[in-house]
Short mmCIF file of C-alpha atoms in Angstrom, two decimals:
data_model
loop_
_atom_site.label_atom_id
_atom_site.label_comp_id
_atom_site.label_asym_id
_atom_site.label_seq_id
_atom_site.Cartn_x
_atom_site.Cartn_y
_atom_site.Cartn_z
CA ASP A 279 91.12 97.59 78.29
CA THR A 280 93.59 94.86 79.30
CA GLU A 281 96.43 96.98 80.60
CA VAL A 282 97.70 98.47 83.80
CA THR A 283 98.78 102.08 83.29
CA GLN A 284 101.05 104.19 85.46
CA THR A 285 101.84 107.90 85.58
CA PRO A 286 104.21 109.57 85.45
CA LYS A 287 106.75 107.54 83.48
CA HIS A 288 109.67 109.39 85.05
CA LEU A 289 109.85 111.50 88.20
CA VAL A 290 112.72 113.48 89.67
CA MET A 291 112.20 114.91 93.14
CA GLY A 292 114.14 116.49 95.94
CA MET A 293 114.23 115.08 99.45
CA THR A 294 111.80 117.73 100.73
CA ASN A 295 109.23 117.33 97.94
CA LYS A 296 105.83 115.64 98.11
CA LYS A 297 104.72 113.76 95.02
CA SER A 298 102.32 110.97 94.06
CA LEU A 299 102.50 108.01 91.70
CA LYS A 300 99.29 106.84 90.06
CA CYS A 301 98.17 103.46 88.79
CA GLU A 302 94.97 102.54 86.98
CA GLN A 303 93.38 99.35 85.67
CA HIS A 304 90.01 98.72 84.05
CA MET A 305 90.06 94.92 84.02
CA GLY A 306 87.75 94.58 87.03
CA HIS A 307 90.62 93.30 89.14
CA ARG A 308 90.07 93.48 92.89
CA ALA A 309 93.68 93.21 94.08
CA MET A 310 96.37 95.80 93.41
CA TYR A 311 100.01 95.87 94.40
CA TRP A 312 103.01 98.18 94.65
CA TYR A 313 106.48 96.77 94.05
CA LYS A 314 109.88 98.47 94.15
CA GLN A 315 112.62 97.35 91.76
CA LYS A 316 116.22 98.47 92.00
CA ALA A 317 118.56 98.04 89.04
CA LYS A 318 119.53 94.41 88.34
CA LYS A 319 117.31 93.19 91.21
CA PRO A 320 113.92 91.48 91.36
CA PRO A 321 110.74 93.38 92.20
CA GLU A 322 110.14 93.61 95.96
CA LEU A 323 106.61 93.72 97.35
CA MET A 324 105.65 96.88 99.21
CA PHE A 325 101.85 96.92 99.60
CA VAL A 326 98.83 94.80 98.71
CA TYR A 327 95.28 96.10 98.44
CA SER A 328 92.45 93.61 98.35
CA TYR A 329 88.94 94.93 97.68
CA GLU A 330 90.23 98.46 98.33
CA LYS A 331 91.55 97.54 101.78
CA LEU A 332 95.23 97.44 102.67
CA SER A 333 96.02 93.83 103.43
CA ILE A 334 99.80 93.77 103.32
CA ASN A 335 102.40 96.34 104.29
CA GLU A 336 105.84 94.81 104.00
CA SER A 337 107.43 97.00 106.70
CA VAL A 338 107.71 99.91 104.29
CA PRO A 339 108.89 103.26 105.79
CA SER A 340 106.13 105.75 106.49
CA ARG A 341 107.54 108.16 103.88
CA PHE A 342 105.66 105.89 101.42
CA SER A 343 101.89 106.13 101.86
CA PRO A 344 99.55 104.07 99.68
CA GLU A 345 95.96 104.94 98.88
CA CYS A 346 93.24 103.08 97.01
CA PRO A 347 90.43 105.59 96.20
CA ASN A 348 88.40 102.98 94.28
CA SER A 349 88.74 99.55 92.74
CA SER A 350 90.43 100.91 89.59
CA LEU A 351 92.92 103.32 91.09
CA LEU A 352 95.98 102.98 93.30
CA ASN A 353 98.19 105.84 94.43
CA LEU A 354 101.53 105.96 96.18
CA HIS A 355 102.20 109.22 98.02
CA LEU A 356 105.84 110.10 98.53
CA HIS A 357 107.23 112.49 101.13
CA ALA A 358 110.73 113.19 102.47
CA LEU A 359 112.32 110.43 100.39
CA GLN A 360 116.00 109.51 100.49
CA PRO A 361 118.34 109.04 97.50
CA GLU A 362 118.33 105.28 98.17
CA ASP A 363 114.60 105.28 97.37
CA SER A 364 115.47 105.89 93.73
CA ALA A 365 114.10 102.89 91.83
CA LEU A 366 111.48 101.68 89.39
CA TYR A 367 108.07 101.56 91.11
CA LEU A 368 105.80 98.95 89.59
CA CYS A 369 102.08 98.64 90.06
CA ALA A 370 100.35 95.31 89.41
CA SER A 371 96.81 94.01 89.55
CA SER A 372 95.15 90.61 89.71
CA GLN A 373 91.61 89.29 89.75
CA GLY A 374 91.95 88.41 93.42
CA VAL A 375 94.79 87.69 95.80
CA PHE A 376 94.52 83.91 95.63
CA ILE A 377 96.26 81.98 92.86
CA ASN A 378 95.80 84.64 90.23
CA GLU A 379 97.99 86.08 87.54
CA GLN A 380 99.46 89.47 88.35
CA PHE A 381 99.76 91.95 85.49
CA PHE A 382 102.31 94.71 85.78
CA GLY A 383 102.19 98.32 84.68
CA PRO A 384 105.18 99.90 82.89
CA GLY A 385 106.47 101.46 86.09
CA THR A 386 107.53 104.92 87.22
CA ARG A 387 111.27 105.56 87.19
CA LEU A 388 111.88 107.63 90.34
CA THR A 389 115.05 109.58 91.01
CA VAL A 390 115.51 111.28 94.40
CA LEU A 391 118.15 114.00 94.47
CA GLY B 30 107.62 84.15 104.66
CA GLU B 31 108.47 82.63 101.30
CA ASN B 32 112.10 82.30 100.11
CA VAL B 33 112.72 81.72 96.40
CA GLU B 34 116.17 80.71 95.09
CA GLN B 35 116.90 80.91 91.35
CA HIS B 36 119.80 79.52 89.31
CA PRO B 37 121.79 80.30 87.28
CA SER B 38 122.17 84.07 87.52
CA THR B 39 123.47 84.21 83.93
CA LEU B 40 122.89 81.70 81.14
CA SER B 41 124.42 81.95 77.69
CA VAL B 42 123.22 79.54 74.99
CA GLN B 43 123.64 79.24 71.24
CA GLU B 44 120.65 80.23 69.14
CA GLY B 45 118.53 77.16 68.53
CA ASP B 46 119.67 75.38 71.70
CA SER B 47 117.55 74.87 74.82
CA ALA B 48 117.73 76.83 78.05
CA VAL B 49 116.71 75.66 81.52
CA ILE B 50 116.29 77.88 84.58
CA LYS B 51 115.62 76.38 88.01
CA CYS B 52 113.94 77.69 91.15
CA THR B 53 113.34 76.35 94.63
CA TYR B 54 110.87 77.66 97.17
CA SER B 55 110.56 77.24 100.92
CA ASP B 56 106.85 77.52 101.79
CA SER B 57 105.14 74.18 101.19
CA ALA B 58 101.77 75.99 101.19
CA SER B 59 102.68 77.89 97.98
CA ASN B 60 100.44 76.71 95.15
CA TYR B 61 101.02 79.04 92.21
CA PHE B 62 104.30 79.52 90.34
CA PRO B 63 104.60 82.17 87.61
CA TRP B 64 107.52 83.02 85.35
CA TYR B 65 108.11 86.56 84.17
CA LYS B 66 110.28 87.89 81.35
CA GLN B 67 111.67 91.40 81.69
CA GLU B 68 113.42 93.15 78.84
CA LEU B 69 115.67 96.11 79.57
CA GLY B 70 113.64 99.15 80.59
CA LYS B 71 110.31 97.31 80.36
CA ARG B 72 107.76 95.83 82.70
CA PRO B 73 107.83 92.17 83.81
CA GLN B 74 105.62 90.15 81.46
CA LEU B 75 103.99 86.90 82.56
CA ILE B 76 105.07 84.20 80.12
CA ILE B 77 103.80 81.02 81.76
CA ASP B 78 102.56 79.83 85.12
CA ILE B 79 101.71 76.56 86.82
CA ARG B 80 99.42 75.63 89.67
CA SER B 81 100.21 73.01 92.27
CA ASN B 82 97.75 70.43 90.97
CA VAL B 83 99.71 70.11 87.71
CA GLY B 84 103.22 68.72 87.11
CA GLU B 85 103.96 70.25 83.72
CA LYS B 86 102.56 72.89 81.40
CA LYS B 87 103.61 73.77 77.84
CA ASP B 88 103.00 76.76 75.61
CA GLN B 89 104.74 76.42 72.24
CA ARG B 90 108.52 76.68 72.93
CA ILE B 91 108.10 77.30 76.65
CA ALA B 92 107.38 74.73 79.35
CA VAL B 93 107.34 74.75 83.13
CA THR B 94 107.70 71.72 85.38
CA LEU B 95 106.86 71.51 89.07
CA ASN B 96 108.02 69.03 91.70
CA LYS B 97 106.02 69.79 94.86
CA THR B 98 107.77 67.13 96.93
CA ALA B 99 111.18 68.63 96.24
CA LYS B 100 109.77 72.19 96.19
CA HIS B 101 111.32 73.13 92.91
CA PHE B 102 110.09 74.29 89.51
CA SER B 103 111.89 74.91 86.23
CA LEU B 104 111.46 76.91 83.04
CA HIS B 105 112.42 75.24 79.76
CA ILE B 106 112.82 77.19 76.53
CA THR B 107 113.46 75.18 73.36
CA GLU B 108 114.76 76.38 69.98
CA THR B 109 115.94 79.65 71.51
CA GLN B 110 115.79 82.78 69.41
CA PRO B 111 117.48 86.21 69.75
CA GLU B 112 114.25 87.73 71.06
CA ASP B 113 114.39 85.34 74.04
CA SER B 114 117.30 87.38 75.43
CA ALA B 115 116.03 89.01 78.64
CA VAL B 116 115.99 88.61 82.42
CA TYR B 117 113.68 85.84 83.61
CA PHE B 118 112.19 85.78 87.12
CA CYS B 119 110.45 82.94 88.89
CA ALA B 120 108.08 83.75 91.74
CA ALA B 121 105.90 82.19 94.39
CA PRO B 122 103.15 83.64 96.60
CA GLY B 123 103.84 81.94 99.89
CA GLY B 124 101.16 80.47 102.12
CA GLY B 125 99.43 83.81 102.57
CA ALA B 126 98.72 83.91 98.84
CA ASP B 127 99.23 87.62 98.71
CA GLY B 128 101.97 89.40 96.81
CA LEU B 129 104.70 87.50 95.01
CA THR B 130 108.24 86.77 96.21
CA PHE B 131 110.62 86.76 93.26
CA GLY B 132 113.83 84.85 92.62
CA LYS B 133 116.93 86.96 91.92
CA GLY B 134 116.56 86.57 88.17
CA THR B 135 118.44 84.87 85.33
CA HIS B 136 119.99 86.92 82.55
CA LEU B 137 119.51 84.78 79.45
CA ILE B 138 121.84 85.60 76.56
CA ILE B 139 121.21 84.02 73.16
CA GLN B 140 124.42 83.87 71.12
CA PRO B 141 123.94 84.08 67.32
#
């Protein structure tokens, strides 16, 4: 399996809802990432997990809570989001954090009402 | 942190002509420079990358050049085809070698 998968593909939620985004890879990669991409903008780094430990948190609001249950899975828990959080959320993985290709999943299109 | 500048923001070329997209970076410790292609509604796809110990890399119609002294790298696409139309992003990891910082993107339009 040479792909990064993400579920769900689309998610619509209210500002009081709690939801989770899921990401999975079976390439044996040890680094996983969450990026946020607004329309017509580049992806922006949110979190980096290296060997299942959070190594980077790019000053992301606490309403976004990442979790890495094991080396193949990455979750992003969402709570009390704002309409401006609507975006495409991309997961990526790489063999390690140093000088390695990052492969992206298809993304979850999130709409916050 | 790393700062990546990308130009132009839009590039329109005739089918069969060449296209060049340029990026500069700020962190001299950066040592890996990927290029991603993103079609509308799809994920970014890695199309070519270059490491700091190499000045140029080619893969069929695509090439990337790197000038570490000037801190800039460029994507060259020759014999452009309609399927090359997309948004192209350059990126760099910064000295911490963690997540990528992306340029703002270039919308490449191939005119028939």
